[in-house]
Short mmCIF file of C-alpha atoms and ligand atoms in Angstrom, two decimals:
data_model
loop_
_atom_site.label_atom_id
_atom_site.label_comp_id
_atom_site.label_asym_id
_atom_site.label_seq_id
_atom_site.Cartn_x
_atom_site.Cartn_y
_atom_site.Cartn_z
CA UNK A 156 -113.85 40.71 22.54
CA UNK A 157 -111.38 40.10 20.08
CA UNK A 158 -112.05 37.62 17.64
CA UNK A 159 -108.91 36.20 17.48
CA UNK A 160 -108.73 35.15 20.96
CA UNK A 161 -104.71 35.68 21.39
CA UNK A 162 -104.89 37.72 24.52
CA UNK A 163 -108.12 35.14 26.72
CA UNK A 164 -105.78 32.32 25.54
CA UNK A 165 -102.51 34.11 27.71
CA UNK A 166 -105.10 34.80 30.31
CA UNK A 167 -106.44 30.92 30.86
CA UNK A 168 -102.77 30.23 30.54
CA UNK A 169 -101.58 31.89 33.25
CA UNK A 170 -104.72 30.44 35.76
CA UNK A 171 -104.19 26.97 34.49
CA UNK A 172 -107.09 26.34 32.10
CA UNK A 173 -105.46 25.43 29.07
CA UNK A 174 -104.03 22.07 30.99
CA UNK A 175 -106.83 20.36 29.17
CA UNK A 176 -106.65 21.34 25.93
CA UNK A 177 -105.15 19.59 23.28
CA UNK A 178 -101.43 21.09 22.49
CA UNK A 179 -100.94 22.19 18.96
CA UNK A 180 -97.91 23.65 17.31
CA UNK A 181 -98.50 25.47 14.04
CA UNK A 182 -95.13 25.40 12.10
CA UNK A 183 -95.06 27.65 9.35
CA UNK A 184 -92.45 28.31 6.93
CA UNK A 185 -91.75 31.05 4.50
CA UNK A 186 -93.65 31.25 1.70
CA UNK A 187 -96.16 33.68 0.64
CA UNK A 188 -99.27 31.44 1.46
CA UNK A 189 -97.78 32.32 5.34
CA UNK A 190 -100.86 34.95 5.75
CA UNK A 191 -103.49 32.17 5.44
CA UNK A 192 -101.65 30.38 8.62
CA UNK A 193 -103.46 33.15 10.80
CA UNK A 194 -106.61 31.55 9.68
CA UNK A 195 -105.83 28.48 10.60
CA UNK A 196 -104.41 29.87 13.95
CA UNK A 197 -107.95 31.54 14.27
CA UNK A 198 -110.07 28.50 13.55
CA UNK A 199 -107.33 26.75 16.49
CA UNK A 200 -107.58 28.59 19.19
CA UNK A 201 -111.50 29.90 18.69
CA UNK A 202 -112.21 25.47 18.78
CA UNK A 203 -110.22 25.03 22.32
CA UNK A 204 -106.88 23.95 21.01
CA UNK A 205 -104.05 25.51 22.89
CA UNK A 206 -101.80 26.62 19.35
CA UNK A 207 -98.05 27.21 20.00
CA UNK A 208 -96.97 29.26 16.46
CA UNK A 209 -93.74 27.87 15.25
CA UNK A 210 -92.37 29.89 12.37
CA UNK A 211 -89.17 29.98 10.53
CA UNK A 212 -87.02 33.14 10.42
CA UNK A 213 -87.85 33.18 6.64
CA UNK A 214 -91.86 33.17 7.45
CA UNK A 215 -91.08 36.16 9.15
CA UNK A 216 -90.42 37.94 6.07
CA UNK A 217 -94.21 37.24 5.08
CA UNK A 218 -95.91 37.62 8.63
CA UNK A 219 -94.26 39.30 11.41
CA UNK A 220 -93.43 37.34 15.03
CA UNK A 221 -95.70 39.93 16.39
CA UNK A 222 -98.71 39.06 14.69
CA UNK A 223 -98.46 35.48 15.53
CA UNK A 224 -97.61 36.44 19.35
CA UNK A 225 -101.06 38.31 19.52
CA UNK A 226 -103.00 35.31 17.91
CA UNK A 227 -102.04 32.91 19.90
CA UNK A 228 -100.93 34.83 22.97
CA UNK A 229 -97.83 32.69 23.05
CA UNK A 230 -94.34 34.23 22.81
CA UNK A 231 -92.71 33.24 19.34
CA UNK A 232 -89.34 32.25 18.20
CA UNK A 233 -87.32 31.06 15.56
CA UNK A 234 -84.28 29.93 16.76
CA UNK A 235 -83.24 27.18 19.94
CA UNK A 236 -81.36 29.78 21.66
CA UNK A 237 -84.01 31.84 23.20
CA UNK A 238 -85.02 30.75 27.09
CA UNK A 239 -82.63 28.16 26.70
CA UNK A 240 -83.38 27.32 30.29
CA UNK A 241 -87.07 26.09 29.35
CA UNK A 242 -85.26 23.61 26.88
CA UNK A 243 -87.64 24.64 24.30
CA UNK A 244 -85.92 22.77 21.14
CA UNK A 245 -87.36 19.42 22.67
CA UNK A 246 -90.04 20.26 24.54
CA UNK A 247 -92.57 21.92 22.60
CA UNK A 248 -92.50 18.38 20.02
CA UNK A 249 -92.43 16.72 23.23
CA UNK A 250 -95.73 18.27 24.76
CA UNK A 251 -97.40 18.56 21.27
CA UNK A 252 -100.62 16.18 20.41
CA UNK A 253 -100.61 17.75 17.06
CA UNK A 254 -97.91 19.34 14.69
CA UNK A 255 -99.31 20.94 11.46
CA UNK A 256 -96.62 22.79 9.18
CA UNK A 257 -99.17 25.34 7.08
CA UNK A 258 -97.60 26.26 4.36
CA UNK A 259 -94.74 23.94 4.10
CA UNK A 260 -92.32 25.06 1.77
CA UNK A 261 -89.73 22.57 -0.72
CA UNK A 262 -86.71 23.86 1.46
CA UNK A 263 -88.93 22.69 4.93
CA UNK A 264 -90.30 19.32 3.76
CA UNK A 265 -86.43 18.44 2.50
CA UNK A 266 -84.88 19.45 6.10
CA UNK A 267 -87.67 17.04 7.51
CA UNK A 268 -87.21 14.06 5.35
CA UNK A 269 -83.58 14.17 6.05
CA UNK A 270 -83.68 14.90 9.76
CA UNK A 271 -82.23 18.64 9.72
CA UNK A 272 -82.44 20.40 13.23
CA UNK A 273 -81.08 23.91 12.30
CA UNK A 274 -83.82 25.79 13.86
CA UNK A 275 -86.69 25.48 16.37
CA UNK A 276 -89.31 24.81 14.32
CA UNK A 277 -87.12 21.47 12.32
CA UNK A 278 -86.05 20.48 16.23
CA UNK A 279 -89.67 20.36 17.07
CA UNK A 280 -90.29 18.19 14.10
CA UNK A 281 -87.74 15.83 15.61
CA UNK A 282 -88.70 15.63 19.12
CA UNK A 283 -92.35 15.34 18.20
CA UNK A 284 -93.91 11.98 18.92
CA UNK A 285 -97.45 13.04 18.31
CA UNK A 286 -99.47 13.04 14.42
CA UNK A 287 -97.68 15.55 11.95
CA UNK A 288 -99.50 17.27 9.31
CA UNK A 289 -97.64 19.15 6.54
CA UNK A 290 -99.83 21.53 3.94
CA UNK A 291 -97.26 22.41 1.38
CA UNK A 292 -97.48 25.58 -1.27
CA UNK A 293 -94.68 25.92 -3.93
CA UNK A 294 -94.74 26.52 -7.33
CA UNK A 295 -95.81 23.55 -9.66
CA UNK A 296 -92.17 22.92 -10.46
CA UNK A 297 -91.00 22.77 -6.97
CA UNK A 298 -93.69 20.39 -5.86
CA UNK A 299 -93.22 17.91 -9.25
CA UNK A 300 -89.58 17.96 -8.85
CA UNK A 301 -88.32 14.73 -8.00
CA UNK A 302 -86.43 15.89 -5.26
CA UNK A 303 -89.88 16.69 -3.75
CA UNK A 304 -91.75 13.98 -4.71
CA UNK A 305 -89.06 11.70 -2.43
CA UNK A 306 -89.26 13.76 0.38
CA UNK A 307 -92.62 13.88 0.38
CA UNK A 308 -92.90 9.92 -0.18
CA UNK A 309 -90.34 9.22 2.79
CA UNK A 310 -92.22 11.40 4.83
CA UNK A 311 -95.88 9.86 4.29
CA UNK A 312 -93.63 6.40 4.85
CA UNK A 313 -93.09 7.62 8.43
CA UNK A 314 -96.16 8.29 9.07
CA UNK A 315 -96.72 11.94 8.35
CA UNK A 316 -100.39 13.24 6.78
CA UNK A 317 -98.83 15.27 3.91
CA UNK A 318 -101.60 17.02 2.17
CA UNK A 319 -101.76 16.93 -1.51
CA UNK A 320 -101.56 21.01 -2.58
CA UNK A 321 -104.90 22.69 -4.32
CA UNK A 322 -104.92 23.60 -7.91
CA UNK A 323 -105.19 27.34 -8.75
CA UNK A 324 -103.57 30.78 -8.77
CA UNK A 325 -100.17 31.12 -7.44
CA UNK A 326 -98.28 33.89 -6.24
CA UNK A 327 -97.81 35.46 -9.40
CA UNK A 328 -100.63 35.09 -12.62
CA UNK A 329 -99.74 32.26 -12.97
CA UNK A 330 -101.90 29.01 -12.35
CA UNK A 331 -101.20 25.20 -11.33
CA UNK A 332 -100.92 22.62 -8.38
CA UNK A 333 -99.09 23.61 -5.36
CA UNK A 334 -101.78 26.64 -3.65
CA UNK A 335 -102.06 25.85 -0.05
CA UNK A 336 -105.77 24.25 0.15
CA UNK A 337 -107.87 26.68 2.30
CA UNK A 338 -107.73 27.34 5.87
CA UNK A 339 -111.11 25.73 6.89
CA UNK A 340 -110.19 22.82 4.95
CA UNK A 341 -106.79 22.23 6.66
CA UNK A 342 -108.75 22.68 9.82
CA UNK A 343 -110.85 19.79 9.19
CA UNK A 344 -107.82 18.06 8.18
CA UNK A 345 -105.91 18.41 11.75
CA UNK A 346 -109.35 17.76 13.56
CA UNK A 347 -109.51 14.80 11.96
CA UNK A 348 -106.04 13.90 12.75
CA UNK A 349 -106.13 14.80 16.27
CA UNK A 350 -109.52 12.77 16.94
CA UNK A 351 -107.45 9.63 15.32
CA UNK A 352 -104.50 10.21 18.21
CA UNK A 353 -101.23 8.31 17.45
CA UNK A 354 -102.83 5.70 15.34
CA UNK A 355 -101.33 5.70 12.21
CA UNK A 356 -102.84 7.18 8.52
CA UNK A 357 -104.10 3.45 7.72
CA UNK A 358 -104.88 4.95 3.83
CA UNK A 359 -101.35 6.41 3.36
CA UNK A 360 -100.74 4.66 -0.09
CA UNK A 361 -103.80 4.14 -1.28
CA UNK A 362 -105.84 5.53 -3.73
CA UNK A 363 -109.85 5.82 -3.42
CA UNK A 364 -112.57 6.97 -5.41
CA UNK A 365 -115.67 8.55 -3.74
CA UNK A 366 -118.81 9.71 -5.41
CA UNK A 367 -120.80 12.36 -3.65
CA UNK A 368 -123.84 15.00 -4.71
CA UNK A 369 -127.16 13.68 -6.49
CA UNK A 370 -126.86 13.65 -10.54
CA UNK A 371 -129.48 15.98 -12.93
CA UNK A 372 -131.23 14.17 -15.39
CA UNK A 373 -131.51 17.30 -18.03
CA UNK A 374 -135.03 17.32 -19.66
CA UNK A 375 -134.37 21.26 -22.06
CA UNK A 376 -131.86 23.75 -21.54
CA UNK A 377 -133.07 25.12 -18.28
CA UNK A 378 -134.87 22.49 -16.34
CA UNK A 379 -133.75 18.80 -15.20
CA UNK A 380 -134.93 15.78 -13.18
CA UNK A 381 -132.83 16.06 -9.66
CA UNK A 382 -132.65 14.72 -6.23
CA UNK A 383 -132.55 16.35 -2.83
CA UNK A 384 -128.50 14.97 -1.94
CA UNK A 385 -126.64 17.78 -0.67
CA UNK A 386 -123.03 15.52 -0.95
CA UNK A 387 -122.13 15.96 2.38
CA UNK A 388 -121.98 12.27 3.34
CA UNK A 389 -119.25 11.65 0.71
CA UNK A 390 -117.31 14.79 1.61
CA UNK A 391 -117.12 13.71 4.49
CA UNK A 392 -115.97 10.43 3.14
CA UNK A 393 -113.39 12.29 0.97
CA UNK A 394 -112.47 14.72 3.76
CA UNK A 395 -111.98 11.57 6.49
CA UNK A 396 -110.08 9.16 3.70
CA UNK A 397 -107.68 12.11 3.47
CA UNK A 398 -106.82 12.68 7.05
CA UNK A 399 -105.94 9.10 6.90
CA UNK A 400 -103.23 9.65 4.41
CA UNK A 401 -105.43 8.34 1.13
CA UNK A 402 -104.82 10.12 -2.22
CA UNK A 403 -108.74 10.88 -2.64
CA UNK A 404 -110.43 11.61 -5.75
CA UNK A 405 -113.60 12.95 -5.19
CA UNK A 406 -116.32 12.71 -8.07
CA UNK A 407 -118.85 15.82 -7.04
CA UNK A 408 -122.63 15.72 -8.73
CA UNK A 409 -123.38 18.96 -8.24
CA UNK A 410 -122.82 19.87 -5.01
CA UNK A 411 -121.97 23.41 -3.60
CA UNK A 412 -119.86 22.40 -0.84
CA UNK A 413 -115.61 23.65 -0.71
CA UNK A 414 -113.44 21.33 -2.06
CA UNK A 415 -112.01 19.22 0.72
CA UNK A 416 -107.80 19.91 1.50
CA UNK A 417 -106.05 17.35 -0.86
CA UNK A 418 -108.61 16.17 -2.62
CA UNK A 419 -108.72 15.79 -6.06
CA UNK A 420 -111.88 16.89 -6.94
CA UNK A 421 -113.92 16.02 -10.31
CA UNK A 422 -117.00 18.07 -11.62
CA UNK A 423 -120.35 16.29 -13.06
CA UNK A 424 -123.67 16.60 -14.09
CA UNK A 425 -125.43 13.49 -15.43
CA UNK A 426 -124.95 9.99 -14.41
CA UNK A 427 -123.70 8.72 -17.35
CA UNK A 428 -121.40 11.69 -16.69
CA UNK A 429 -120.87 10.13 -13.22
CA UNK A 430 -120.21 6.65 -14.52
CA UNK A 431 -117.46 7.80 -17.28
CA UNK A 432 -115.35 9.88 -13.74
CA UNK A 433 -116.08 7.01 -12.14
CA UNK A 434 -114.74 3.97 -14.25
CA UNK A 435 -111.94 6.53 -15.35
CA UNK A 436 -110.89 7.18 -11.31
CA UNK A 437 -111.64 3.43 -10.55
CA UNK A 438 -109.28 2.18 -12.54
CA UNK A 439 -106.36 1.96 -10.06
CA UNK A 440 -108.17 2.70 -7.17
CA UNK A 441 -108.15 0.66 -3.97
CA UNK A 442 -111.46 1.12 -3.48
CA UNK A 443 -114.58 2.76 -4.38
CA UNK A 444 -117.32 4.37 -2.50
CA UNK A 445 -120.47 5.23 -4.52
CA UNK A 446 -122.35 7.70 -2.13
CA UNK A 447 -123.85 9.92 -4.71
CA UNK A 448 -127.40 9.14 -4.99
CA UNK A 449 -127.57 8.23 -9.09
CA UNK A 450 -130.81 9.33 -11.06
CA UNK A 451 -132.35 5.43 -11.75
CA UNK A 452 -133.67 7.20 -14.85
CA UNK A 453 -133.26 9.75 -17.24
CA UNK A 454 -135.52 11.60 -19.74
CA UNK A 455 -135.66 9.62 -23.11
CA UNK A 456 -135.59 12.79 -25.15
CA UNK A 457 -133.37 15.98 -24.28
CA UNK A 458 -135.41 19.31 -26.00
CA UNK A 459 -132.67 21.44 -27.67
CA UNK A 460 -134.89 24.27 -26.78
CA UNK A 461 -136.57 25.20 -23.95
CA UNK A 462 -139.95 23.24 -23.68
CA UNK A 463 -143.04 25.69 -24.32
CA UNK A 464 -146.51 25.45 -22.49
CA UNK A 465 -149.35 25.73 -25.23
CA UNK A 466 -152.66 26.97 -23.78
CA UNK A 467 -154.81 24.83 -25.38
CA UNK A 468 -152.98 21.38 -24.62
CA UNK A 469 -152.65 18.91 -21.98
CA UNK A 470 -148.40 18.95 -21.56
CA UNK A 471 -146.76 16.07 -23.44
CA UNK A 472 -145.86 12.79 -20.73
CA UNK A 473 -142.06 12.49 -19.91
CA UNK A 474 -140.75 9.29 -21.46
CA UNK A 475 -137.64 7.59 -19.34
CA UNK A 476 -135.25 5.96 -19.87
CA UNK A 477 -132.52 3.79 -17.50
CA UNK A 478 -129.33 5.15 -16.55
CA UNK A 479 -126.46 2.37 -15.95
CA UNK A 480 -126.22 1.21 -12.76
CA UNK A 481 -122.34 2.01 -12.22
CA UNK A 482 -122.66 0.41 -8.00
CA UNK A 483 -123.65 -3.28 -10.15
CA UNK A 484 -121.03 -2.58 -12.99
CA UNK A 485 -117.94 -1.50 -10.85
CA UNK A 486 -118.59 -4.13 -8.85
CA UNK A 487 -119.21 -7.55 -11.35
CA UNK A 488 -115.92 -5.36 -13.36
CA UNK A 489 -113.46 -5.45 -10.63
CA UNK A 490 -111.13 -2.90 -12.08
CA UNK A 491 -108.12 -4.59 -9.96
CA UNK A 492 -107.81 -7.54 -7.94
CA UNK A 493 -109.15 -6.82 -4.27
CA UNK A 494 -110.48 -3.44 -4.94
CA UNK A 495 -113.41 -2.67 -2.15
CA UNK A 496 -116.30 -1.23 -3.70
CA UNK A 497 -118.66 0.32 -1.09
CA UNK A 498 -122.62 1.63 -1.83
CA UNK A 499 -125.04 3.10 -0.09
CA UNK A 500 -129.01 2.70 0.10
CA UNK A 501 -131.35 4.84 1.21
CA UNK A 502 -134.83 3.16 2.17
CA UNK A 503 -137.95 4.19 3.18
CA UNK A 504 -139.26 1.08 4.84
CA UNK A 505 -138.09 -2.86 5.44
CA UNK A 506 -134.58 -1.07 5.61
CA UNK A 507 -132.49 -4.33 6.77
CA UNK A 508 -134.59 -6.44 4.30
CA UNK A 509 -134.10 -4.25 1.82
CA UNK A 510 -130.60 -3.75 2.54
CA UNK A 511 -129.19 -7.50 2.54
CA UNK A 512 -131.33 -7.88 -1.05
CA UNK A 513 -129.68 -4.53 -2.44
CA UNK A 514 -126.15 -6.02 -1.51
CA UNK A 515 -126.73 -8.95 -3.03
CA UNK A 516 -128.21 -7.44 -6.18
CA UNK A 517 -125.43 -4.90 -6.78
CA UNK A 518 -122.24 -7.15 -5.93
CA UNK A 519 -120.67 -5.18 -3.84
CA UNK A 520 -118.47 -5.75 -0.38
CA UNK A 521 -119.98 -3.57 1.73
CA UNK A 522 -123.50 -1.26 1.88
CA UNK A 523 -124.40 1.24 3.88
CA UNK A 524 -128.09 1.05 4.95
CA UNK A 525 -130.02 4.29 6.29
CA UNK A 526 -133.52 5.29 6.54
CA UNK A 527 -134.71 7.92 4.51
CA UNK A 528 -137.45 10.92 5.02
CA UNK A 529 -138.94 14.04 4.92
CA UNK A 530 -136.58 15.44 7.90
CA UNK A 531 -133.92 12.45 7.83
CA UNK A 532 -130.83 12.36 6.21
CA UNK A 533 -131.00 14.50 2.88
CA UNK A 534 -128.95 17.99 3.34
CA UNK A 535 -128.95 17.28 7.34
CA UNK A 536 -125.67 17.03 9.33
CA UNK A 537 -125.94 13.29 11.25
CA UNK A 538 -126.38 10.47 10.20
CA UNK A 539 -127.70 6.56 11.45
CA UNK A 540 -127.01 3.42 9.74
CA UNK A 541 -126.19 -0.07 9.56
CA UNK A 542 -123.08 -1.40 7.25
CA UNK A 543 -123.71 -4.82 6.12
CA UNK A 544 -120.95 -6.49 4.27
CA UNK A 545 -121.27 -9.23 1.74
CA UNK A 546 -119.52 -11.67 4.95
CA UNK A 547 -122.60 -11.61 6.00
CA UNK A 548 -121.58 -8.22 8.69
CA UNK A 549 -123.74 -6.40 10.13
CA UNK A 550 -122.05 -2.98 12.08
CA UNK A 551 -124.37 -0.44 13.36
CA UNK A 552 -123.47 3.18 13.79
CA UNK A 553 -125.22 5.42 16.36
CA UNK A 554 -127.09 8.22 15.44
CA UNK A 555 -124.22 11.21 15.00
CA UNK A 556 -122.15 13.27 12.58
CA UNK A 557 -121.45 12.07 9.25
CA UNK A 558 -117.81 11.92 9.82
CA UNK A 559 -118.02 9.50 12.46
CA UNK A 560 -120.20 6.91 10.04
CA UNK A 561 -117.30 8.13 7.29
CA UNK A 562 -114.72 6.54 10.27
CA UNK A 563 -116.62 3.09 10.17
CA UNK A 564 -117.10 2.75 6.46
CA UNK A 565 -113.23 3.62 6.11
CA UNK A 566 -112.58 0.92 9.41
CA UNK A 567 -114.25 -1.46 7.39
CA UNK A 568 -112.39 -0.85 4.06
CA UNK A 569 -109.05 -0.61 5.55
CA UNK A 570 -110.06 -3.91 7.11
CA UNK A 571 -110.55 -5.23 4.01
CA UNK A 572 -107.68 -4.22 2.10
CA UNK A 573 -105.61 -5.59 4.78
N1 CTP B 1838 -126.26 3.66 -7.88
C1 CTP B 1838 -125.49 3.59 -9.02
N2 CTP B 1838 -126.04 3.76 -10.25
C2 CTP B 1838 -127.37 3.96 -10.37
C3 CTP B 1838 -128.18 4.02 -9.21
C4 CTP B 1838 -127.59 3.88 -7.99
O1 CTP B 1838 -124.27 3.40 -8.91
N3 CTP B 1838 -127.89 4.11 -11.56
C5 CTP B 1838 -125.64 3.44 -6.57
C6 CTP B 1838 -125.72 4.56 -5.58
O2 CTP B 1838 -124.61 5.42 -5.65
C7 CTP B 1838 -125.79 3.83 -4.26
C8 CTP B 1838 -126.45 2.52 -4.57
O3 CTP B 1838 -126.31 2.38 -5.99
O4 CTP B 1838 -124.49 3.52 -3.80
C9 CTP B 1838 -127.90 2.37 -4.19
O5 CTP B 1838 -128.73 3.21 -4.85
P1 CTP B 1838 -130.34 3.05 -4.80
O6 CTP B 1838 -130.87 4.13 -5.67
O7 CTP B 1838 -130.80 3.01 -3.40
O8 CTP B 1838 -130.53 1.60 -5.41
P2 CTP B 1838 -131.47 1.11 -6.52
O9 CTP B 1838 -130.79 -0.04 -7.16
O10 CTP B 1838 -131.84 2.24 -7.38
O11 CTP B 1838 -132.72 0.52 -5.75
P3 CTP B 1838 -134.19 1.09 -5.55
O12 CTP B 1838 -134.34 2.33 -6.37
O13 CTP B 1838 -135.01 -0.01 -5.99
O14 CTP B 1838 -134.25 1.36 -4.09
#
């Protein structure tokens, strides 16, 4: 079968079958990033989303209409005057649950801020009721102009999930912000978005700081004292807070996971490494979420050169030392009135117990309790846990995937910051 699934979607089409599934229009508008679109078309349709491609007569110089008919098995136009009797210009935004504009160019978040209907694709925009996602690429200029930078604000303002552009190679050799993030990531992005429904981005405005990963307590050159975190508890964090408008900066302890769509993410090692991002990103933030799991301890003594075994001694005893405890300091050092600073614990036994004396002990407003193990939690998909909050809370969350405990813990802040 074809992978990319254009012609089985015409077919369930035509018997009725894609009644069920949730309507998406892709808009896409001409710039070179156009190509990665089909990706995200891909990922779409191949998750049950019924994808009607959008594109402007200018994307067509990048990708042709043909291409886009095939992958989604949809006819395609540009313009309001094809079948005219099917009113198409309001319909399509009508019968959308999702619009996401991948890649959104200067010229196509402009003609949205200020209402411009001068082709299908800016029509839909305007008859759409449903969440809109935009994913803009430009060149660094374009996106820092000013004349940007207000478009984009009025547009967030409305509502709109506009996602902060990667960092890297452009369409030349040169380098800077404005790459469209990649594919997957967007993907996440509008399943997020689309699970939320017409509730509003409640983080649109805000700025928060999540640490994710486990830190490496270097003991020589080539070995270090580590933990089994795999991060992807506060990716998802990062990943959800973004969806919900947040500007995100995402402090990563060595984790090998993609950088999540509009996230800002920040490389470390150590924990005092860890701390310094930290305190740095905290200090505007609206809140903080410290899901990393921090080394307690660190070696005392760091050997320049790789330690040697000798075959007639015992091996010297590791000496330790304590790392700071950034949880207790970010929260005693409020870095701005009302920031929420989340933790997390992970216990073995007495978890409640344990829990409500860890919250206590570290000052912060909220923790997130789960049980730890040989098979539960580290590097594994799901998640269970209670969130107890320094009110004296106490919300549980079911046994599932880690985005839907990264929903609660984001509930609770946006409670709070209310
Ligand atoms: N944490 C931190 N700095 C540290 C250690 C932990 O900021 N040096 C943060 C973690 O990111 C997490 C929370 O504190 O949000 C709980 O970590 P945990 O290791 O469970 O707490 P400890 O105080 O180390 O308690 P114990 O080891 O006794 O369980």
């Amino acid at each position: 079968m074809e992978s990319y699934g254009g012609p089985v979607a015409e077919v369930r089409g035509e018997t009725g079958r894609d009644v069920d599934k949730p309507k998406v229009v892709l808009g896409v508008s001409g710039g070179i990033a156009a190509y990665k679109a089909c990706e995200l078309l891909r990922r779409l349709t191949e998750s049950g989303h019924d994808v009607r491609v959008v594109p402007t007569a200018s994307a067509l110089h990048f990708v042709g209409a043909a291409t886009w008919s095939a992958l989604s098995g949809k006819p395609v136009s540009t313009e309001v005057w094809d079948d005219v009797h099917e009113v198409p210009h309001v319909r399509i935004g009508q019968q959308a649950d999702l619009v996401v504009v991948a890649p959104a160019t200067t010229d196509l978040l402009a003609k949205a801020a200020h209402g411009l209907a001068d082709d299908l694709l800016t029509n839909t925009l305007l008859t759409a009721r449903c969440p809109v996602v935009f994913a803009p690429a430009m060149h660094t200029e374009m996106w820092e102009h000013p004349a940007t930078r207000e478009n984009v604000a009025t547009l967030r303002r409305r509502g709109a999930v506009v996602i902060e552009p990667a960092v890297g190679r452009l369409t030349g050799v040169d380098t800077g912000k404005g790459r469209l993030p990649d594919p997957a990531e967007i993907f996440e992005v509008c399943r997020r978005v689309l699970a939320r429904g017409v509730r509003e981005p409640d983080l649109t405005g805000r700025h928060v700081v999540v640490s994710a990963g486990g830190t490496r307590e270097p003991l020589d050159p080539v070995r270090f004292l580590g933990n089994r975190s795999s991060g992807k508890q506060g990716y998802a964090l990062a990943r959800t807070a973004a969806a919900r408008g947040a500007r995100v900066t995402l402090i990563a302890a060595n984790s090998a996971l993609p950088d999540p769509a509009g996230v800002d993410v920040v490389s470390v090692g150590t924990a005092v490494q860890l701390r310094e991002a930290v305190l740095e990103a905290a200090s505007d933030a609206d809140a903080v979420v410290m899901a990393a799991a921090v080394a307690d301890f660190r070696p005392a003594v760091y050997a320049a050169g790789k330690i040697k075994k000798k075959d007639d001694r015992e091996p010297e005893p590791i000496t330790l030392v304590r790392n700071p405890d950034i949880l207790a300091e970010i929260s005693a050092e409020r870095a701005r009135a009302g920031q929420v600073v989340v933790g997390f614990a992970a216990e073995t036994d007495d978890v409640l117990a344990n829990g409500r004396a860890k919250l206590k002990r570290k000052g912060c407003d909220l923790l997130v309790v789960n049980e730890v193990g040989e098979r539960k939690t580290f590097g594994s998909e799901e998640n269970e846990a209670v969130v107890l909050g320094a009110d004296g809370s106490e919300t549980p969350v079911a046994h599932g995937p880690k985005e839907a405990l990264a929903e609660t813990v984001w509930d609770l802040v946006a409670e709070r910051l209310r």
